Amino acid sequence: MQASRPTATSRIRRASARRVIRLGVRRRFRTFSWSSEPLSSVLLHFDDEAAAAAKLAAACGCAIRPIERHRFPDGELRLRLPERLPRVVVLFRGLAYPNEKLVELMLAADTARALGAEQVVLVAPYMAYMRQDIAFRVGEAVSQRIIGRYLANLFDAVITVDPHLHRVETLGEAIPVTDALALSAAPLLGDFVAGRRRAPLLMGPDSESAQWVASAAAAHGFDHAVCSKVRHGDRNVEIALPEMAVAGRSVVIVDDVASTGHTVAVATQLLLAAGAASVDLAVTHALFAEGALALVREAGVSEVWSTDAIAHPTNAVSVAPLIAEALLPLMAR
Ligand code: R5P
């Protein structure tokens, strides 16, 4: 039988059927596109840390979403998280200048659970309140223990870099969660120094820094030692150099934190007075309170190299790959 020639009406019908099929394909494709595909995990961050969070998300290859933050005229905060959340939610929040951020963590972690999260992980490249680990005078709050318990009530896991653990051995003692991971950037700083100075002498400014100095020195066999320090006040420290020759040496001070800069400044003055050829600083957390960097430079520090655990113009080493390595297994659970 001969096929009948298509009429104008049948041509229109076939064309619109083809359009419907194409639309259907497109609709199906949209359903499976990245933006609406159900995620197994997501990294949430605040607007002021978008760059650091993006770096970590890129290192993990994971999805990233911002948390909206509104400040009311009286200073209270309103946060808004994405409407639906996957099983694993990673909250990225560095805790330098921490007081208000601790409230943000409480609001965000609780809301994340209400929106479907079953595992809430805190990534805080800098962990606050770790230095007050005992009551130095009767009546003082032991901040490390109190803040640690507070965070343990909010999160299932905590990851941080070079927390100031002195009289406690592990981060889990300070923040009692199942996965309390304290990573160290000291080996990365050691590698960086190796590319900048020949046969340097690594110097810790106090006994607490022995752990970081030793681990920065290890892979390269650098000479290393620590000073002794007595702190009389926020901006008043007394330091004694170790009994070793520093004359003519390229000294690199290695520490976890530079805050007021007084520790580094005093150590530098002593080292230069003892004949050190140069003094540089390699530090994990560039807290650098107002005027601190200038103080350190005036004391004679040549170069300041910090990690990006706290964003600062002296950042020279990224901790994103280090954190990603620890975070990926938690995200895959
Ligand atoms: C304390 O023991 C830390 O390791 C640092 O040495 C200290 O926090 C540095 O503080 P600042 O810069 O205020 O002297």
Short mmCIF file of C-alpha atoms and ligand atoms in Angstrom, two decimals:
data_model
loop_
_atom_site.label_atom_id
_atom_site.label_comp_id
_atom_site.label_asym_id
_atom_site.label_seq_id
_atom_site.Cartn_x
_atom_site.Cartn_y
_atom_site.Cartn_z
CA MET A 1 0.00 0.00 0.00
CA GLN A 2 1.30 3.40 -0.90
CA ALA A 3 2.03 5.75 2.05
CA SER A 4 -0.18 8.76 2.07
CA ARG A 5 1.55 12.14 1.66
CA PRO A 6 1.74 14.06 4.95
CA THR A 7 -0.83 16.78 5.22
CA ALA A 8 -0.05 20.16 6.78
CA THR A 9 -1.93 19.09 9.94
CA SER A 10 0.00 15.83 10.33
CA ARG A 11 3.34 17.67 9.79
CA ILE A 12 2.45 20.08 12.62
CA ARG A 13 1.43 17.16 14.87
CA ARG A 14 4.73 15.32 14.22
CA ALA A 15 6.78 18.47 14.80
CA SER A 16 5.09 19.16 18.11
CA ALA A 17 5.53 15.48 19.12
CA ARG A 18 9.29 15.84 18.40
CA ARG A 19 9.34 19.00 20.53
CA VAL A 20 7.62 17.17 23.39
CA ILE A 21 10.17 14.33 23.16
CA ARG A 22 13.07 16.85 23.17
CA LEU A 23 11.58 18.65 26.18
CA GLY A 24 11.18 15.32 27.94
CA VAL A 25 14.84 14.50 27.35
CA ARG A 26 15.89 17.91 28.57
CA ARG A 27 13.69 17.57 31.64
CA ARG A 28 15.17 14.15 32.36
CA PHE A 29 18.68 15.55 31.94
CA ARG A 30 17.89 18.39 34.36
CA THR A 31 16.78 15.85 36.94
CA PHE A 32 20.24 14.25 36.86
CA SER A 33 22.23 17.46 36.61
CA TRP A 34 24.80 18.34 39.32
CA SER A 35 22.65 21.08 40.81
CA SER A 36 19.75 18.84 41.79
CA GLU A 37 21.50 15.49 42.17
CA PRO A 38 21.14 14.28 45.74
CA LEU A 39 24.46 14.94 47.45
CA SER A 40 25.91 12.61 50.05
CA SER A 41 27.82 15.44 51.70
CA VAL A 42 28.21 19.17 51.50
CA LEU A 43 30.58 21.77 52.91
CA LEU A 44 28.87 24.81 54.40
CA HIS A 45 30.68 28.07 55.03
CA PHE A 46 30.17 31.69 56.00
CA ASP A 47 30.65 34.57 53.57
CA ASP A 48 33.85 35.87 55.17
CA GLU A 49 35.59 32.53 54.62
CA ALA A 50 34.39 31.78 51.08
CA ALA A 51 37.89 31.67 49.59
CA ALA A 52 39.33 29.27 52.19
CA ALA A 53 36.23 27.06 52.05
CA ALA A 54 36.39 26.94 48.24
CA LYS A 55 40.03 25.86 48.42
CA LEU A 56 39.12 23.00 50.77
CA ALA A 57 36.10 21.98 48.69
CA ALA A 58 38.30 21.89 45.59
CA ALA A 59 40.84 19.73 47.42
CA CYS A 60 38.03 17.35 48.49
CA GLY A 61 36.09 17.54 45.22
CA CYS A 62 32.92 18.14 47.23
CA ALA A 63 29.90 20.41 46.92
CA ILE A 64 29.96 23.72 48.74
CA ARG A 65 27.13 26.02 49.84
CA PRO A 66 27.10 29.33 51.73
CA ILE A 67 25.21 29.98 54.95
CA GLU A 68 23.25 33.22 54.76
CA ARG A 69 23.83 35.48 57.73
CA HIS A 70 21.79 38.49 58.76
CA ARG A 71 22.75 40.71 61.65
CA PHE A 72 19.86 42.43 63.39
CA PRO A 73 20.34 46.01 64.61
CA ASP A 74 20.84 44.73 68.15
CA GLY A 75 23.66 42.41 67.04
CA GLU A 76 21.72 39.14 67.13
CA LEU A 77 22.20 36.82 64.18
CA ARG A 78 19.83 35.02 61.85
CA LEU A 79 21.33 32.20 59.83
CA ARG A 80 19.81 30.42 56.87
CA LEU A 81 21.13 27.08 55.62
CA PRO A 82 20.26 25.37 52.31
CA GLU A 83 16.71 23.98 52.45
CA ARG A 84 17.66 20.33 52.22
CA LEU A 85 20.85 18.83 53.51
CA PRO A 86 22.53 15.49 52.89
CA ARG A 87 23.54 12.95 55.50
CA VAL A 88 27.01 14.39 56.06
CA VAL A 89 27.39 18.12 56.58
CA VAL A 90 30.79 19.72 57.03
CA LEU A 91 30.76 23.10 58.70
CA PHE A 92 33.83 25.16 57.86
CA ARG A 93 34.59 27.79 60.48
CA GLY A 94 38.00 29.00 61.57
CA LEU A 95 37.82 30.12 65.18
CA ALA A 96 40.14 33.12 65.35
CA TYR A 97 38.32 35.88 67.29
CA PRO A 98 35.87 33.18 68.31
CA ASN A 99 33.19 34.48 70.65
CA GLU A 100 30.44 35.25 68.14
CA LYS A 101 31.51 32.34 65.93
CA LEU A 102 30.77 29.93 68.75
CA VAL A 103 27.15 31.11 68.71
CA GLU A 104 27.07 30.70 64.92
CA LEU A 105 28.25 27.10 65.33
CA MET A 106 25.45 26.36 67.78
CA LEU A 107 22.79 27.82 65.45
CA ALA A 108 24.22 26.17 62.34
CA ALA A 109 24.87 22.69 63.76
CA ASP A 110 21.42 22.43 65.30
CA THR A 111 19.72 23.67 62.13
CA ALA A 112 21.75 21.29 59.97
CA ARG A 113 20.39 18.35 61.97
CA ALA A 114 16.84 19.69 61.69
CA LEU A 115 17.33 19.81 57.90
CA GLY A 116 18.42 16.19 57.60
CA ALA A 117 22.10 15.98 58.52
CA GLU A 118 23.04 12.87 60.45
CA GLN A 119 26.77 13.54 60.76
CA VAL A 120 27.89 17.11 61.38
CA VAL A 121 31.63 17.66 61.11
CA LEU A 122 33.39 20.84 62.20
CA VAL A 123 36.47 21.89 60.27
CA ALA A 124 38.10 24.68 62.25
CA PRO A 125 41.61 25.21 60.85
CA TYR A 126 42.29 27.35 63.93
CA MET A 127 40.82 26.06 67.19
CA ALA A 128 40.13 28.67 69.84
CA TYR A 129 40.39 28.55 73.63
CA MET A 130 42.97 25.78 73.71
CA ARG A 131 45.62 27.66 75.70
CA GLN A 132 43.76 27.90 79.02
CA ASP A 133 44.04 24.21 79.87
CA ILE A 134 44.23 24.59 83.66
CA ALA A 135 43.14 27.14 86.24
CA PHE A 136 46.39 29.06 86.75
CA ARG A 137 44.74 30.89 89.68
CA VAL A 138 41.89 29.65 91.83
CA GLY A 139 38.58 30.67 90.29
CA GLU A 140 39.70 30.79 86.66
CA ALA A 141 37.55 29.09 84.03
CA VAL A 142 39.33 26.21 82.30
CA SER A 143 38.31 27.37 78.84
CA GLN A 144 39.77 24.43 76.94
CA ARG A 145 37.58 21.95 78.81
CA ILE A 146 34.42 24.09 78.72
CA ILE A 147 34.63 25.04 75.03
CA GLY A 148 35.69 21.47 74.22
CA ARG A 149 32.56 20.04 75.83
CA TYR A 150 30.41 22.67 74.11
CA LEU A 151 31.77 21.68 70.69
CA ALA A 152 31.48 17.97 71.48
CA ASN A 153 27.76 18.47 72.15
CA LEU A 154 27.29 20.08 68.73
CA PHE A 155 29.47 17.97 66.44
CA ASP A 156 30.16 14.33 65.63
CA ALA A 157 33.71 15.03 64.48
CA VAL A 158 36.15 17.92 64.72
CA ILE A 159 39.20 18.56 62.55
CA THR A 160 41.73 21.24 63.34
CA VAL A 161 45.37 22.11 62.70
CA ASP A 162 48.06 22.45 65.39
CA PRO A 163 45.76 23.10 68.33
CA HIS A 164 47.61 24.40 71.36
CA LEU A 165 47.72 21.16 73.34
CA HIS A 166 50.18 21.45 76.15
CA ARG A 167 49.16 19.64 79.31
CA VAL A 168 46.75 17.31 77.49
CA GLU A 169 48.08 14.82 74.97
CA THR A 170 45.25 14.46 72.49
CA LEU A 171 42.55 16.67 71.02
CA GLY A 172 39.99 14.07 72.12
CA GLU A 173 40.76 14.90 75.75
CA ALA A 174 39.98 18.55 75.08
CA ILE A 175 37.04 17.98 72.70
CA PRO A 176 35.48 14.61 73.57
CA VAL A 177 34.04 13.52 70.21
CA THR A 178 34.69 10.16 68.55
CA ASP A 179 36.73 11.71 65.76
CA ALA A 180 38.81 14.55 67.14
CA LEU A 181 41.56 15.02 64.59
CA ALA A 182 44.51 17.31 65.30
CA LEU A 183 46.56 17.68 62.13
CA SER A 184 49.99 19.24 62.09
CA ALA A 185 51.23 21.78 59.58
CA ALA A 186 54.73 21.67 61.09
CA PRO A 187 56.10 19.22 58.47
CA LEU A 188 54.71 21.47 55.71
CA LEU A 189 56.43 24.48 57.30
CA GLY A 190 59.64 22.43 57.52
CA ASP A 191 59.41 21.63 53.80
CA PHE A 192 58.80 25.29 53.01
CA VAL A 193 61.80 26.41 55.08
CA ALA A 194 63.96 23.79 53.33
CA GLY A 195 63.26 25.57 50.04
CA ARG A 196 64.20 28.96 51.47
CA ARG A 197 67.16 28.50 53.85
CA ARG A 198 70.26 26.32 53.73
CA ALA A 199 70.97 24.33 56.92
CA PRO A 200 68.76 26.47 59.14
CA LEU A 201 68.56 26.15 62.90
CA LEU A 202 64.91 25.79 63.93
CA MET A 203 64.16 27.43 67.26
CA GLY A 204 61.05 27.09 69.39
CA PRO A 205 60.43 30.10 71.62
CA ASP A 206 59.13 28.04 74.56
CA SER A 207 58.82 24.48 75.82
CA GLU A 208 55.33 24.04 74.31
CA SER A 209 56.76 24.56 70.83
CA ALA A 210 59.13 21.57 71.13
CA GLN A 211 56.54 19.31 69.42
CA TRP A 212 56.19 21.57 66.36
CA VAL A 213 59.90 22.36 66.06
CA ALA A 214 60.86 18.68 66.22
CA SER A 215 58.30 17.70 63.61
CA ALA A 216 59.26 20.57 61.27
CA ALA A 217 62.92 19.55 61.55
CA ALA A 218 62.45 15.79 61.23
CA ALA A 219 62.22 15.18 57.47
CA HIS A 220 65.22 17.40 56.68
CA GLY A 221 67.44 16.64 59.66
CA PHE A 222 67.58 20.31 60.67
CA ASP A 223 69.26 21.28 63.93
CA HIS A 224 66.64 22.37 66.43
CA ALA A 225 66.25 23.58 70.00
CA VAL A 226 63.81 25.44 72.23
CA CYS A 227 64.05 28.48 74.49
CA SER A 228 62.45 28.74 77.91
CA LYS A 229 59.79 31.34 78.45
CA VAL A 230 57.97 32.87 81.38
CA ARG A 231 54.89 34.93 80.58
CA HIS A 232 54.20 37.76 82.99
CA GLY A 233 51.27 39.23 81.04
CA ASP A 234 49.66 39.44 77.58
CA ARG A 235 52.48 41.65 76.30
CA ASN A 236 55.22 40.82 78.74
CA VAL A 237 57.33 37.69 78.25
CA GLU A 238 60.76 36.74 79.51
CA ILE A 239 62.80 34.34 77.37
CA ALA A 240 66.12 32.56 77.82
CA LEU A 241 67.99 31.05 74.85
CA PRO A 242 69.11 27.42 75.01
CA GLU A 243 72.78 26.77 75.65
CA MET A 244 73.99 26.37 72.09
CA ALA A 245 75.93 28.42 69.56
CA VAL A 246 73.71 30.48 67.28
CA ALA A 247 76.39 32.82 65.91
CA GLY A 248 76.35 32.92 62.13
CA ARG A 249 73.30 30.62 61.88
CA SER A 250 70.17 31.22 59.83
CA VAL A 251 67.62 30.78 62.57
CA VAL A 252 63.95 30.12 61.89
CA ILE A 253 61.58 30.48 64.84
CA VAL A 254 58.84 27.85 64.61
CA ASP A 255 55.64 28.17 66.64
CA ASP A 256 51.96 27.30 66.51
CA VAL A 257 50.62 30.83 67.07
CA ALA A 258 51.83 34.40 66.85
CA SER A 259 49.34 36.60 68.64
CA THR A 260 50.68 39.84 70.15
CA GLY A 261 54.05 39.00 68.59
CA HIS A 262 55.91 39.57 71.87
CA THR A 263 57.16 35.99 72.13
CA VAL A 264 58.70 36.14 68.67
CA ALA A 265 59.99 39.69 69.12
CA VAL A 266 61.82 38.96 72.38
CA ALA A 267 63.28 35.68 71.06
CA THR A 268 64.45 37.45 67.89
CA GLN A 269 66.21 40.22 69.78
CA LEU A 270 68.07 37.67 71.89
CA LEU A 271 69.04 35.55 68.88
CA LEU A 272 70.36 38.54 66.92
CA ALA A 273 72.23 39.79 70.00
CA ALA A 274 73.81 36.33 70.24
CA GLY A 275 75.10 36.65 66.66
CA ALA A 276 72.45 34.86 64.54
CA ALA A 277 72.97 35.74 60.86
CA SER A 278 69.23 36.05 60.30
CA VAL A 279 65.96 35.26 62.06
CA ASP A 280 62.79 34.26 60.18
CA LEU A 281 59.44 33.08 61.49
CA ALA A 282 57.48 30.01 60.35
CA VAL A 283 54.14 29.83 62.13
CA THR A 284 50.97 27.83 61.67
CA HIS A 285 48.45 30.40 62.89
CA ALA A 286 49.01 34.04 61.92
CA LEU A 287 46.66 35.48 64.52
CA PHE A 288 48.72 38.68 64.63
CA ALA A 289 46.74 41.07 66.79
CA GLU A 290 46.91 44.75 65.91
CA GLY A 291 50.49 45.99 65.68
CA ALA A 292 51.96 42.49 66.12
CA LEU A 293 53.46 42.10 62.66
CA ALA A 294 55.13 45.51 62.88
CA LEU A 295 56.52 44.60 66.30
CA VAL A 296 57.99 41.38 64.96
CA ARG A 297 59.58 43.13 62.00
CA GLU A 298 60.99 45.91 64.18
CA ALA A 299 62.60 43.25 66.37
CA GLY A 300 64.53 42.09 63.29
CA VAL A 301 62.57 39.19 61.80
CA SER A 302 63.41 39.03 58.08
CA GLU A 303 60.68 36.80 56.63
CA VAL A 304 57.35 35.71 58.08
CA TRP A 305 55.84 32.54 56.62
CA SER A 306 52.46 31.34 57.85
CA THR A 307 49.94 28.72 56.80
CA ASP A 308 46.53 29.74 55.51
CA ALA A 309 44.83 28.14 58.55
CA ILE A 310 44.12 31.82 59.28
CA ALA A 311 43.94 34.08 56.23
CA HIS A 312 46.75 36.64 56.44
CA PRO A 313 49.08 38.46 54.03
CA THR A 314 51.98 36.30 55.30
CA ASN A 315 50.32 33.04 54.17
CA ALA A 316 52.85 30.92 52.31
CA VAL A 317 51.68 27.34 52.90
CA SER A 318 48.22 25.90 52.25
CA VAL A 319 46.66 23.48 54.72
CA ALA A 320 43.76 22.58 52.38
CA PRO A 321 45.33 19.33 51.07
CA LEU A 322 46.20 18.27 54.64
CA ILE A 323 42.64 18.85 55.84
CA ALA A 324 41.14 17.23 52.73
CA GLU A 325 43.10 14.04 53.39
CA ALA A 326 41.61 13.80 56.89
CA LEU A 327 38.13 14.90 55.85
CA LEU A 328 37.53 12.63 52.86
CA PRO A 329 37.20 9.39 54.87
CA LEU A 330 34.67 11.10 57.18
CA MET A 331 32.65 12.33 54.20
CA ALA A 332 32.60 8.86 52.69
CA ARG A 333 31.01 7.23 55.76
C1 R5P B 1 52.08 29.90 73.57
O1 R5P B 1 52.70 29.15 74.25
C2 R5P B 1 52.08 29.86 72.08
O2 R5P B 1 52.76 28.76 71.59
C3 R5P B 1 52.67 31.12 71.51
O3 R5P B 1 54.04 31.17 71.78
C4 R5P B 1 52.00 32.32 72.06
O4 R5P B 1 50.61 32.17 71.99
C5 R5P B 1 52.41 33.56 71.32
O5 R5P B 1 51.76 34.62 71.89
P1 R5P B 1 52.25 36.10 71.67
O6 R5P B 1 52.47 36.29 70.20
O7 R5P B 1 51.12 36.94 72.21
O8 R5P B 1 53.49 36.28 72.48
#
